[in-house]
Short mmCIF file of C-alpha atoms in Angstrom, two decimals:
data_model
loop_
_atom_site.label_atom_id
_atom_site.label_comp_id
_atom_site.label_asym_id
_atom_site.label_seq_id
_atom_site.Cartn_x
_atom_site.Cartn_y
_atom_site.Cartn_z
CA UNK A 1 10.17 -0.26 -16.03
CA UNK A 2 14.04 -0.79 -15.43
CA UNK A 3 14.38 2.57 -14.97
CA UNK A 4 11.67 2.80 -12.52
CA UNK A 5 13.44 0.36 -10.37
CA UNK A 6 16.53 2.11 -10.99
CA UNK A 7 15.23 5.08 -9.28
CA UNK A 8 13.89 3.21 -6.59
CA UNK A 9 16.73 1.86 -5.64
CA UNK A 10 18.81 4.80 -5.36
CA UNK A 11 15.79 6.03 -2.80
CA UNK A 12 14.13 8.59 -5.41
CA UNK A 13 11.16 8.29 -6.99
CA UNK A 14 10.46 8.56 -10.72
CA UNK A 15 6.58 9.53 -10.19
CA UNK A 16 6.57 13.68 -8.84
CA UNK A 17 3.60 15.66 -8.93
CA UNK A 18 3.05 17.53 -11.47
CA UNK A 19 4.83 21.26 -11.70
CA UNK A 20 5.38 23.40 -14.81
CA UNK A 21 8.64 24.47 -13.38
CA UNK A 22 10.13 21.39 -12.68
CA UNK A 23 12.03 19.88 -15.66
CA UNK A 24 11.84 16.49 -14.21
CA UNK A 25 8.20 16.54 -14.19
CA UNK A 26 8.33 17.35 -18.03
CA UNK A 27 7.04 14.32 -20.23
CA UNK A 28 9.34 12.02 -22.64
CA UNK A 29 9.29 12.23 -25.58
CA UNK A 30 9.98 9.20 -28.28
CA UNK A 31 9.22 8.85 -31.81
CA UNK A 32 7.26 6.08 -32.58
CA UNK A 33 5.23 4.44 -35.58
CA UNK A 34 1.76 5.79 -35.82
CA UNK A 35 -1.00 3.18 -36.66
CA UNK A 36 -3.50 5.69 -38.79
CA UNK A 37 -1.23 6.78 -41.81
CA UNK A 38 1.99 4.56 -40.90
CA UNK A 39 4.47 7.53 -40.67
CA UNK A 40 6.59 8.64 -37.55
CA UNK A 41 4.73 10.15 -34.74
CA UNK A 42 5.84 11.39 -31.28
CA UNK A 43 4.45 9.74 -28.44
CA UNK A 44 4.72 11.76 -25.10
CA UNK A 45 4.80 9.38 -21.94
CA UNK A 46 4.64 11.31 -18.42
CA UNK A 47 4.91 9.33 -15.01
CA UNK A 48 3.04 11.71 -12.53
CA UNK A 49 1.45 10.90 -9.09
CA UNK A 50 -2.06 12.19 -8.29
CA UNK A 51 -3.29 13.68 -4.93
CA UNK A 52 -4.51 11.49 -2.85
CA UNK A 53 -4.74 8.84 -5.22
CA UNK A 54 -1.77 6.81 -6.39
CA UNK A 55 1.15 7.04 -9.53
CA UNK A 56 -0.26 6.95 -12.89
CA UNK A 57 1.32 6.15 -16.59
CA UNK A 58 -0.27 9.01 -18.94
CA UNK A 59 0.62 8.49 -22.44
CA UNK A 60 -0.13 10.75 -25.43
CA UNK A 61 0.50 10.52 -29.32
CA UNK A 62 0.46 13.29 -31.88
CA UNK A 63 1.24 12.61 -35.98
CA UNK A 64 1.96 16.07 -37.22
CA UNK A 65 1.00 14.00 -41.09
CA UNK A 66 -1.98 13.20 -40.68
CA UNK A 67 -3.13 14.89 -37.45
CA UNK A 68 -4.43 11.56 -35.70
CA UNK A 69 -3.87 11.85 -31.76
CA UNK A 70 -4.39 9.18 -28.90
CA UNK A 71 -4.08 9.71 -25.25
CA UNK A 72 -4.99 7.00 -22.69
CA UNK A 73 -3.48 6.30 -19.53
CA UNK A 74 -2.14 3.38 -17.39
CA UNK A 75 -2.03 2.48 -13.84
CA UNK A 76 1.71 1.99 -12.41
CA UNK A 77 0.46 0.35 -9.65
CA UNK A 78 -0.61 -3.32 -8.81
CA UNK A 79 -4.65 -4.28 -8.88
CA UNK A 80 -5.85 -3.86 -5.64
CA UNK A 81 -7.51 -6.42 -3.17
CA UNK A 82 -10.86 -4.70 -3.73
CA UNK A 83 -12.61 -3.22 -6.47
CA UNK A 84 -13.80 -0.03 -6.10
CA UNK A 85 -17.45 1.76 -6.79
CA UNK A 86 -17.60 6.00 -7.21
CA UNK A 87 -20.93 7.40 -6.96
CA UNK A 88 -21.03 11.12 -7.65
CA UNK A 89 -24.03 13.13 -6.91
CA UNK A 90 -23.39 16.34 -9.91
CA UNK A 91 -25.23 19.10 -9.06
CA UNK A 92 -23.44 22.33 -10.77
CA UNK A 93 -20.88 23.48 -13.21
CA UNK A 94 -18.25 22.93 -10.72
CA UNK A 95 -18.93 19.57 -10.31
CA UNK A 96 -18.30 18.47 -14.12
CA UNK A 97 -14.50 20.30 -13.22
CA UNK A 98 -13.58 17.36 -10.90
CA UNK A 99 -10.52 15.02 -12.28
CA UNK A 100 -11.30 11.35 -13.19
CA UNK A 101 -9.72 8.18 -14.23
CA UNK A 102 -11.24 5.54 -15.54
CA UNK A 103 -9.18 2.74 -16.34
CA UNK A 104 -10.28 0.20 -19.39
CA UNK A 105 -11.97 -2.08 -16.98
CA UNK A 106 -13.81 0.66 -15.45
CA UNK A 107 -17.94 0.88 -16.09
CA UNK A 108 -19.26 4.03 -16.14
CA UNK A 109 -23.39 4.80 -15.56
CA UNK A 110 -25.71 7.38 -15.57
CA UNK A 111 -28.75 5.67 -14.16
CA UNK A 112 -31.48 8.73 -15.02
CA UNK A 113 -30.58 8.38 -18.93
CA UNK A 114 -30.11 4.51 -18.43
CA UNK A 115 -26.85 4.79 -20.03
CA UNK A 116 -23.60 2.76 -19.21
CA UNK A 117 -20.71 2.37 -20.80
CA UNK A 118 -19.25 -1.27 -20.59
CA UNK A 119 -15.53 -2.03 -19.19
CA UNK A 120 -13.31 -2.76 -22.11
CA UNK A 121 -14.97 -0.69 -24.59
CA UNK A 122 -12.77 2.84 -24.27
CA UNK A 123 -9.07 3.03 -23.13
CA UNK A 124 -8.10 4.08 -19.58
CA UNK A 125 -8.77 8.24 -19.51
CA UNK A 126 -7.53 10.87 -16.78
CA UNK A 127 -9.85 13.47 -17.93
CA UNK A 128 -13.00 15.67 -15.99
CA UNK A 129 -16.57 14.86 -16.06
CA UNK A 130 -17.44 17.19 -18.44
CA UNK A 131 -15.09 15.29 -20.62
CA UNK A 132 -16.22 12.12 -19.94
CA UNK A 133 -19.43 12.91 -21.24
CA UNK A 134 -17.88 14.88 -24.29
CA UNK A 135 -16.02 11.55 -24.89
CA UNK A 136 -19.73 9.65 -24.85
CA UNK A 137 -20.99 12.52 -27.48
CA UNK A 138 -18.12 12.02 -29.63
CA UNK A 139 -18.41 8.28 -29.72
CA UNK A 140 -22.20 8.39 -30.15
CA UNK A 141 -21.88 10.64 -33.09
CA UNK A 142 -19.49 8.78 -34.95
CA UNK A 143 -21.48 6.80 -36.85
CA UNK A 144 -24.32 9.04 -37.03
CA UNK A 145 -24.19 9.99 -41.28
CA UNK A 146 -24.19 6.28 -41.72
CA UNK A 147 -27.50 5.59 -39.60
CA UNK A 148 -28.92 8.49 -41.27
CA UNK A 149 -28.81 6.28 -44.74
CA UNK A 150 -29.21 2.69 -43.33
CA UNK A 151 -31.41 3.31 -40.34
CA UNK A 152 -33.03 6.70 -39.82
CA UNK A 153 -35.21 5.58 -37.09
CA UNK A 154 -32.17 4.68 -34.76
CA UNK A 155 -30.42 7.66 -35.57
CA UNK A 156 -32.72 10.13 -34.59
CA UNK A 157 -33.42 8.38 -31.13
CA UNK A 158 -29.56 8.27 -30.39
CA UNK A 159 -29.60 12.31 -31.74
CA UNK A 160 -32.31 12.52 -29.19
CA UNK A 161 -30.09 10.57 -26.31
CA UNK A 162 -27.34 12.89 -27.63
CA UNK A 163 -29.08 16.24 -26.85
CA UNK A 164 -29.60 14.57 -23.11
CA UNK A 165 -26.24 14.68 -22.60
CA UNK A 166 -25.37 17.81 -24.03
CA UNK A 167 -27.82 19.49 -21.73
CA UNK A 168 -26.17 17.05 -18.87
CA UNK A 169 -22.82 18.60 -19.85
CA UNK A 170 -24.02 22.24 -19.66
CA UNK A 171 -25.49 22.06 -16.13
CA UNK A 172 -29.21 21.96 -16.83
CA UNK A 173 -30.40 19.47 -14.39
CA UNK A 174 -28.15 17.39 -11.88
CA UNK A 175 -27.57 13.88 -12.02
CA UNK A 176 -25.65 10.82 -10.90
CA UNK A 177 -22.48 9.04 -11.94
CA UNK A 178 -21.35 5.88 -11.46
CA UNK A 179 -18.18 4.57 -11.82
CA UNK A 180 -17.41 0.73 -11.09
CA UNK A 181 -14.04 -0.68 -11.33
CA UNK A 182 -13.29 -4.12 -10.15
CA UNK A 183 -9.17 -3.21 -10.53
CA UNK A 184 -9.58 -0.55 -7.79
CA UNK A 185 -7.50 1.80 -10.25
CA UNK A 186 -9.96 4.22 -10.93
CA UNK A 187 -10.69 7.72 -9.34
CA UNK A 188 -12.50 10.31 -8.78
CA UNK A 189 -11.56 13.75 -7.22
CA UNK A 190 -12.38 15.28 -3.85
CA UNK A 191 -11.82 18.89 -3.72
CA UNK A 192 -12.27 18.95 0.09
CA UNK A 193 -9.56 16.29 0.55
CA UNK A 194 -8.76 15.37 2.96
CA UNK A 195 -11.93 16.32 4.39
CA UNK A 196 -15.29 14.54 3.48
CA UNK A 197 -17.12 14.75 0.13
CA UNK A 198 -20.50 15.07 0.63
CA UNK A 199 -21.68 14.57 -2.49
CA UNK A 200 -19.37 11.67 -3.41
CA UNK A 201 -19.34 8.29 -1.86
CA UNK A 202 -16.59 5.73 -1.95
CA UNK A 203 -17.48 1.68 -1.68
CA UNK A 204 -14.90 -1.10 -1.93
CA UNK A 205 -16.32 -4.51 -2.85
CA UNK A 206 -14.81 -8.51 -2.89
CA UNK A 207 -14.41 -8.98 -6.63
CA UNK A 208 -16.66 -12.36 -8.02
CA UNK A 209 -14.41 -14.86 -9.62
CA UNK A 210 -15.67 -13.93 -12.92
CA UNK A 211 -14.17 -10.35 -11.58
CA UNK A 212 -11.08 -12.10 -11.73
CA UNK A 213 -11.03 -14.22 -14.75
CA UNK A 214 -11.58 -11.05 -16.73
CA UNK A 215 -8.48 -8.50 -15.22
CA UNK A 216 -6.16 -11.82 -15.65
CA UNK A 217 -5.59 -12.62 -11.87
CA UNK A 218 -7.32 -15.91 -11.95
CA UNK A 219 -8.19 -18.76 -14.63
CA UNK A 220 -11.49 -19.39 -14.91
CA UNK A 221 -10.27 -23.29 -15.13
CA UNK A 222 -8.29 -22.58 -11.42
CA UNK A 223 -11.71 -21.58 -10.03
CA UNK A 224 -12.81 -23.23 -7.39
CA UNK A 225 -14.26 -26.93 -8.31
CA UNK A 226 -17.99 -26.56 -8.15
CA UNK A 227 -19.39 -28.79 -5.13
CA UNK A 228 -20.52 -32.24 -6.35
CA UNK A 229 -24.18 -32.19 -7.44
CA UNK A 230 -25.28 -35.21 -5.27
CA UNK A 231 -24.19 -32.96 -1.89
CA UNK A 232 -27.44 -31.83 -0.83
CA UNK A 233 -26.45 -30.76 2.23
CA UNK A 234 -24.57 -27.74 0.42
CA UNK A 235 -26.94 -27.04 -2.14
CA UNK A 236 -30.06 -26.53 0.80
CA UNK A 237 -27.83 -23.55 1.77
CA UNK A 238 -27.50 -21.82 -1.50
CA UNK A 239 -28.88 -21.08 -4.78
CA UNK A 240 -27.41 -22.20 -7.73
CA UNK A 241 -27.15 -19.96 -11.17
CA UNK A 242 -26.68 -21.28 -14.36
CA UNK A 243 -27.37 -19.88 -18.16
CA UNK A 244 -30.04 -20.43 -20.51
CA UNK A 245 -31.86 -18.35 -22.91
CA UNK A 246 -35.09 -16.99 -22.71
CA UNK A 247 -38.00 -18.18 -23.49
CA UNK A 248 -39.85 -15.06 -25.05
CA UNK A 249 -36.71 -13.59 -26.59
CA UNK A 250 -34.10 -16.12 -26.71
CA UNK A 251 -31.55 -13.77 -25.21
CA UNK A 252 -28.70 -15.19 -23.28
CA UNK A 253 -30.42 -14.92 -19.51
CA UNK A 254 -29.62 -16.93 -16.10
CA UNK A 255 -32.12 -19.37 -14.57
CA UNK A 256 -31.75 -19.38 -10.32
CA UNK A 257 -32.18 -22.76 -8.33
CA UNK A 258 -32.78 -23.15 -4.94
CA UNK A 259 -33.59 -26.21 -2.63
CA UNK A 260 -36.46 -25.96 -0.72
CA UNK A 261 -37.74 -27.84 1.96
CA UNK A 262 -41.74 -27.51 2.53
CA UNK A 263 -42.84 -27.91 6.79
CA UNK A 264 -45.13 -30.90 6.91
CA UNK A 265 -44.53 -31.93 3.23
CA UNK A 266 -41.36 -32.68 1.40
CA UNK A 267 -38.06 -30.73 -0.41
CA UNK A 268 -39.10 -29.54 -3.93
CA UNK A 269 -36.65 -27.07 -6.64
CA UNK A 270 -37.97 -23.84 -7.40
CA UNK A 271 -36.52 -22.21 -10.22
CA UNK A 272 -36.83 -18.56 -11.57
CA UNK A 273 -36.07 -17.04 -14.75
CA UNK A 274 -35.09 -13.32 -15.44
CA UNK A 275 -34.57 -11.63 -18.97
CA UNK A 276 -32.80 -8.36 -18.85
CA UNK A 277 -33.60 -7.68 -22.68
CA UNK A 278 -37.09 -8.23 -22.19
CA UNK A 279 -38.66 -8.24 -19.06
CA UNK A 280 -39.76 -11.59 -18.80
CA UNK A 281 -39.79 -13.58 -15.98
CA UNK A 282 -40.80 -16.74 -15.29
CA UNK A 283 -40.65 -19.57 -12.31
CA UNK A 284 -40.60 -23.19 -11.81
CA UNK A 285 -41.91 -25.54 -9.15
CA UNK A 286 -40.42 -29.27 -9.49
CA UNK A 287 -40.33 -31.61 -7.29
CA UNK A 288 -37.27 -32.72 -5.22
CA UNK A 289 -38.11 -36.29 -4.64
CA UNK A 290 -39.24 -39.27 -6.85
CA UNK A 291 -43.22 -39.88 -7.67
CA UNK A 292 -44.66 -41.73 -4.84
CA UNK A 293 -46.12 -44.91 -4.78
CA UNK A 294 -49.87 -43.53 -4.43
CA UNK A 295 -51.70 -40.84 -5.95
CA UNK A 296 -52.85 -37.81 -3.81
CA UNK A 297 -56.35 -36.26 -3.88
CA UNK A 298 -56.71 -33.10 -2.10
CA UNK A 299 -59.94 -31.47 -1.23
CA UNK A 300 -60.50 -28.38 0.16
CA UNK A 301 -64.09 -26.78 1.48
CA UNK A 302 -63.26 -22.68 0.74
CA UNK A 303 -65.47 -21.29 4.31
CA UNK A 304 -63.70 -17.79 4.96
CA UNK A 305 -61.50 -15.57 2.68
CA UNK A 306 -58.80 -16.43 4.89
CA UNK A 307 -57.96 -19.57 3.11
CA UNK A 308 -56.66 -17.71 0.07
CA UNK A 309 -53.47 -17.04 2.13
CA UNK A 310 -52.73 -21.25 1.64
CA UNK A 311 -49.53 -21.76 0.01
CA UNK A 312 -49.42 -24.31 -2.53
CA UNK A 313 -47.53 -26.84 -4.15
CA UNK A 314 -48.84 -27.61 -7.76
CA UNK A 315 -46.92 -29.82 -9.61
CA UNK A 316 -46.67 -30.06 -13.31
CA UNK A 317 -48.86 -33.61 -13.02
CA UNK A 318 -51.42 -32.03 -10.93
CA UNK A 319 -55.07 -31.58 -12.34
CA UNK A 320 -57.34 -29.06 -10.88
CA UNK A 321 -61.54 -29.58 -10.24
CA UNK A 322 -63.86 -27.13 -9.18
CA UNK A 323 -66.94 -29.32 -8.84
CA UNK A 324 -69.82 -26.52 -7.86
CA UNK A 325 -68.58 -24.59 -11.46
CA UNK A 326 -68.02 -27.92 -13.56
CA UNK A 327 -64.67 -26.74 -14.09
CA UNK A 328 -61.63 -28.44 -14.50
CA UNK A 329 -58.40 -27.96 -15.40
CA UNK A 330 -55.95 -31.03 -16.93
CA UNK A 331 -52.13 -31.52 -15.51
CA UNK A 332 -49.49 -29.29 -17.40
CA UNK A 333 -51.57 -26.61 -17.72
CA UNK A 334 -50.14 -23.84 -16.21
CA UNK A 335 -47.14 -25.71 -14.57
CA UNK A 336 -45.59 -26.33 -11.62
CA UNK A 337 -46.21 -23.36 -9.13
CA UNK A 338 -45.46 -22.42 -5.48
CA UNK A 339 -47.81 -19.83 -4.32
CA UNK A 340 -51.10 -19.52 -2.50
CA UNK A 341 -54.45 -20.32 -3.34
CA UNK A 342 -55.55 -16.90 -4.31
CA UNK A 343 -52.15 -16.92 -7.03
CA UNK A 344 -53.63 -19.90 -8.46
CA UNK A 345 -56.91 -18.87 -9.07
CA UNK A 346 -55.44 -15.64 -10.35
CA UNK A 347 -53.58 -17.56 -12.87
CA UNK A 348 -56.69 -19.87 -14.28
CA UNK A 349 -58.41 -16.69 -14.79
CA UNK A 350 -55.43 -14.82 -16.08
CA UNK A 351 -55.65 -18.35 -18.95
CA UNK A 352 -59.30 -18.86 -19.49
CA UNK A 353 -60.16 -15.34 -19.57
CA UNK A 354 -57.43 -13.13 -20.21
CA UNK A 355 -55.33 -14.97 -22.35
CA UNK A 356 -57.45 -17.37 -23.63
CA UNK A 357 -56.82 -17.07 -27.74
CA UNK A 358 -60.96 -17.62 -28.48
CA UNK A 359 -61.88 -14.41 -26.75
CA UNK A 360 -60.70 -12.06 -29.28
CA UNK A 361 -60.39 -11.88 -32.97
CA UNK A 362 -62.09 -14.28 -35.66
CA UNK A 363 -62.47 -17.07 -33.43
CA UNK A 364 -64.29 -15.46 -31.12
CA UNK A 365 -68.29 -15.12 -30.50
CA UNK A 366 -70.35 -13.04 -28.03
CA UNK A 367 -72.08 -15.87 -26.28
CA UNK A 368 -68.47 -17.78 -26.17
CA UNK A 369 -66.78 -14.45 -24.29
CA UNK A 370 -69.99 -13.84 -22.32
CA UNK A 371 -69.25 -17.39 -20.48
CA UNK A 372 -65.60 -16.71 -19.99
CA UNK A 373 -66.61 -13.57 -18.69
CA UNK A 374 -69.58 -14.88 -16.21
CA UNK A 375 -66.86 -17.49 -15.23
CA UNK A 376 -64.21 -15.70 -14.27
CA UNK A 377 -66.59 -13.00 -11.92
CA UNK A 378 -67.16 -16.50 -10.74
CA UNK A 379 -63.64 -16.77 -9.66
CA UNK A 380 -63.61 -13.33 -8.04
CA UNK A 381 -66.44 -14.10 -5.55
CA UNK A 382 -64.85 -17.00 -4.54
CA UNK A 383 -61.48 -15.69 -3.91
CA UNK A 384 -63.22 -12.46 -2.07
CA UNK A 385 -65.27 -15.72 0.22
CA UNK A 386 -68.78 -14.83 -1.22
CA UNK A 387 -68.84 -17.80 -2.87
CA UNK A 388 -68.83 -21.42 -1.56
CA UNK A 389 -66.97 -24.10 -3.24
CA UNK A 390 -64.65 -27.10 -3.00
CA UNK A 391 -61.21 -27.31 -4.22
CA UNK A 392 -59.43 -30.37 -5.30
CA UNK A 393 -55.80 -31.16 -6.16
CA UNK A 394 -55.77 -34.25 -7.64
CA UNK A 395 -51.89 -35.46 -8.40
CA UNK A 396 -51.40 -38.74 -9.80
CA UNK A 397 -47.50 -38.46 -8.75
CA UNK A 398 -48.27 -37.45 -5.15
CA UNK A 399 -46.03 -34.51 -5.18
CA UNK A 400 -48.34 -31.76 -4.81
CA UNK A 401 -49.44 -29.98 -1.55
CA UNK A 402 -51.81 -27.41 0.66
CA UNK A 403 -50.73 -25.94 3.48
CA UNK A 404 -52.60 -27.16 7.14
CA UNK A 405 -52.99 -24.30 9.15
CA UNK A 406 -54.20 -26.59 12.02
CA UNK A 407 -51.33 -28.91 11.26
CA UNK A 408 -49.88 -30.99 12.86
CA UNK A 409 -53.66 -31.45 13.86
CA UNK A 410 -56.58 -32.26 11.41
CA UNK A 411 -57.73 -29.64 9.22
CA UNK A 412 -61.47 -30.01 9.50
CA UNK A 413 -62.24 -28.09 5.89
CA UNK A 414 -59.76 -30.42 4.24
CA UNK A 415 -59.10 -34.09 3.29
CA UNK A 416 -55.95 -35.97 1.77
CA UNK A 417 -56.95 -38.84 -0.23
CA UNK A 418 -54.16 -41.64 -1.00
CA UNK A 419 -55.23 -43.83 -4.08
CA UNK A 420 -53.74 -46.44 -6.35
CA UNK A 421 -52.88 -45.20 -9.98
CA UNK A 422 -54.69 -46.59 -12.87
CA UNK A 423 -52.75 -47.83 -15.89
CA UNK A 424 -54.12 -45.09 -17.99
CA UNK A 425 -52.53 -42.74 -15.11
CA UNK A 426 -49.03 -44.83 -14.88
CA UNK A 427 -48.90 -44.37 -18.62
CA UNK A 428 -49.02 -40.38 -18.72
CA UNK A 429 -46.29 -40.52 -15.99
CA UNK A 430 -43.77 -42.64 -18.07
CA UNK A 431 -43.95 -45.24 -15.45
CA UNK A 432 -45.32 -48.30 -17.65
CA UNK A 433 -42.13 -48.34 -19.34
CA UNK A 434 -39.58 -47.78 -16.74
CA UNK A 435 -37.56 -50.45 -15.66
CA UNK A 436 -35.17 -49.92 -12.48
CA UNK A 437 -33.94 -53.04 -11.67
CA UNK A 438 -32.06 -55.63 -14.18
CA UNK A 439 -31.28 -53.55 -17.02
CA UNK A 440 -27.70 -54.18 -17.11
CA UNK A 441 -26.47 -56.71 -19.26
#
């Protein structure tokens, strides 16, 4: 690097383009130690300048003892402000010609095959596109004589993904690349500079502080402090991510949080769960505020199909009667939801019919699973309004909720009950046993 600002302060500069009959475009050479057999090797280090692009460090070894070569390459500039995104639309053998480097914190994707390559996982490359996917073959195959013994299976589903890309690499059908790098050192070549690419397009992005963290710009410790957990006036405005695991796979996932405040009715946290390893996702309702002092009995008279569009509150403590089927369904069990009246009744018959364990297998009988069956066509007339029934929410804690649609007026169809909780009732809450006041010594 001193001789880099040596140059540059005489007013030349040591990054030219690159010319076969220029001698000072020729590389350097320097004997160095090489890390497969631990003999001398030459390592070749050329400072060149790409079109269009910026200066780039391109550095390639050779050991003539044991044949092992290495090439990678290194920006000479600074990170950018911005990462950068590449999206390439290849559509012919000319295509897979065009230049491209990919530094080390560069992710590369193919989105029809589903395939990416993570940042950190190959050394920076100035190569084409047809040898960016050679590079992807070549890794993939490494290890393919020992799946072969250990795990067949695997091996010929990734000989299967291989062939993809072969026929990707010879032109046979187009597809898209993607290349993501939050350093803003990677590139990808126009051949219509400096006119417009058609089938290229070029986004820069604000890098995330994680971003950051990871290229060695910022601590994650110097992030910004995280606002204090009692301002609720901040946390109304956004929605919170932390990490968890999942609950059907146990895979590392994130769980979103969000303040929400309910017209006519109170603030209550919704949380939502998505697993990218499995698919699962599930959500939350809880409420924002503490249990009231009264119970809350809800009762609704279902006259018109309309009132499946109702959203609703059920908390986890809620209980759920449907008098004119007999039916009812305890607190707990099927959570704390958000939704409307038609999700709800899609979810008791998704749990007493679909998934209800005693409907298939040894446990179950024909006149058992001819019931669940009658009862949940039972549930479809009702949400479709040919049948006429009352619904009650009965919530011991007084946190749940249905939406007035006359409100702030009356609703005619429906009535809100306040009650007094038995002790039977204060003892399923937790509330026997609480003391608030005085406990400090």
């Amino acid at each position: 690097m001193s001789v880099i600002a040596e140059e540059n302060v005489r007013g030349g500069s040591v990054f030219k383009e690159i010319n076969a009959d220029d001698e000072d475009s020729q590389p350097t050479e320097i004997e160095s130690l090489c890390m497969n057999c631990y003999q001398n090797g030459m390592t070749r280090i050329l400072l060149t300048k790409i079109p269009f692009f910026k200066e780039i460090i391109v550095s390639s070894f050779t050991c003539p003892n044991c044949s092992w070569s290495n090439t990678e390459i290194q920006s000479a500039g600074r990170i950018q402000d911005q990462g950068i995104t590449y999206t390439l639309n290849v559509k012919s053998k000319q295509d897979m010609n065009r230049e491209v480097v990919k530094a080390d914190s560069a992710t590369t994707r193919i989105p029809e095959l589903d395939f990416e390559i993570p940042p950190y996982t190959q050394k920076g490359s100035l190569s084409t596109i047809e040898g960016l996917l050679d590079r992807a073959v070549a890794g993939l195959e490494q290890d393919q004589p020992l799946r072969n013994e250990t795990a067949p299976e695997v091996a010929v589903k990734i000989s299967e993904f291989i062939d993809k890309l072969k026929k990707l690499k010879e032109g046979e059908s187009g597809f898209t690349l993607v290349i993501d790098d939050p350093s803003g050192n990677s590139f990808v070549e126009n051949p219509f500079a400096p006119q417009k690419d058609e089938a290229l397009s070029v986004c820069n992005y604000t890098r995330t502080p994680q971003q950051d963290a990871q290229l060695g710009i910022k601590a994650e410790d110097e992030e910004e402090e995280e606002k204090p957990i009692n301002d609720i006036d901040s946390m109304r405005n956004e929605v919170l991510t932390f990490n968890t695991n999942c609950p059907e796979c146990n895979a590392p996932a994130s769980t979103n949080m969000k303040l929400v405040q309910i017209p006519h009715f109170k603030e209550v946290i919704i949380m939502a769960t998505n697993c990218d390893d499995c698919g699962h996702r599930t959500n939350e309702v809880k409420s924002g505020g503490a249990t009231e002092e009264l119970g809350t009995k809800i009762t609704l008279h279902l006259t018109d199909v309309s009132d499946m569009s109702r959203d609703l509150l059920k908390s986890e403590t809620c209980s759920i009667l449907i008098p004119e089927l007999e039916f009812e369904l305890g607190m707990a069990a099927v959570g704390g939801k958000f939704t409307t009246l038609e999700g709800l009744l899609k979810d008791i018959k998704d749990l007493i019919v679909s998934k209800n364990p005693f409907t298939c297998g040894d446990s179950s009988t024909s006149d058992r699973t001819e019931k669940l069956k009658l009862f949940g066509q039972k549930i479809d007339k009702i949400m479709t309004g040919d049948m006429d029934v009352h619904i009650v929410l009965d919530d011991p804690a007084g946190n749940s909720y249905l939406q007035n649609i006359y409100a702030p007026d009356p609703d005619p169809e429906m009535t809100t009950e306040k009650y007094t909780r038995t002790f039977e009732q204060n003892e399923d809450l937790g509330l026997n046993d609480m003391k608030t006041e005085g406990y400090q010594k």
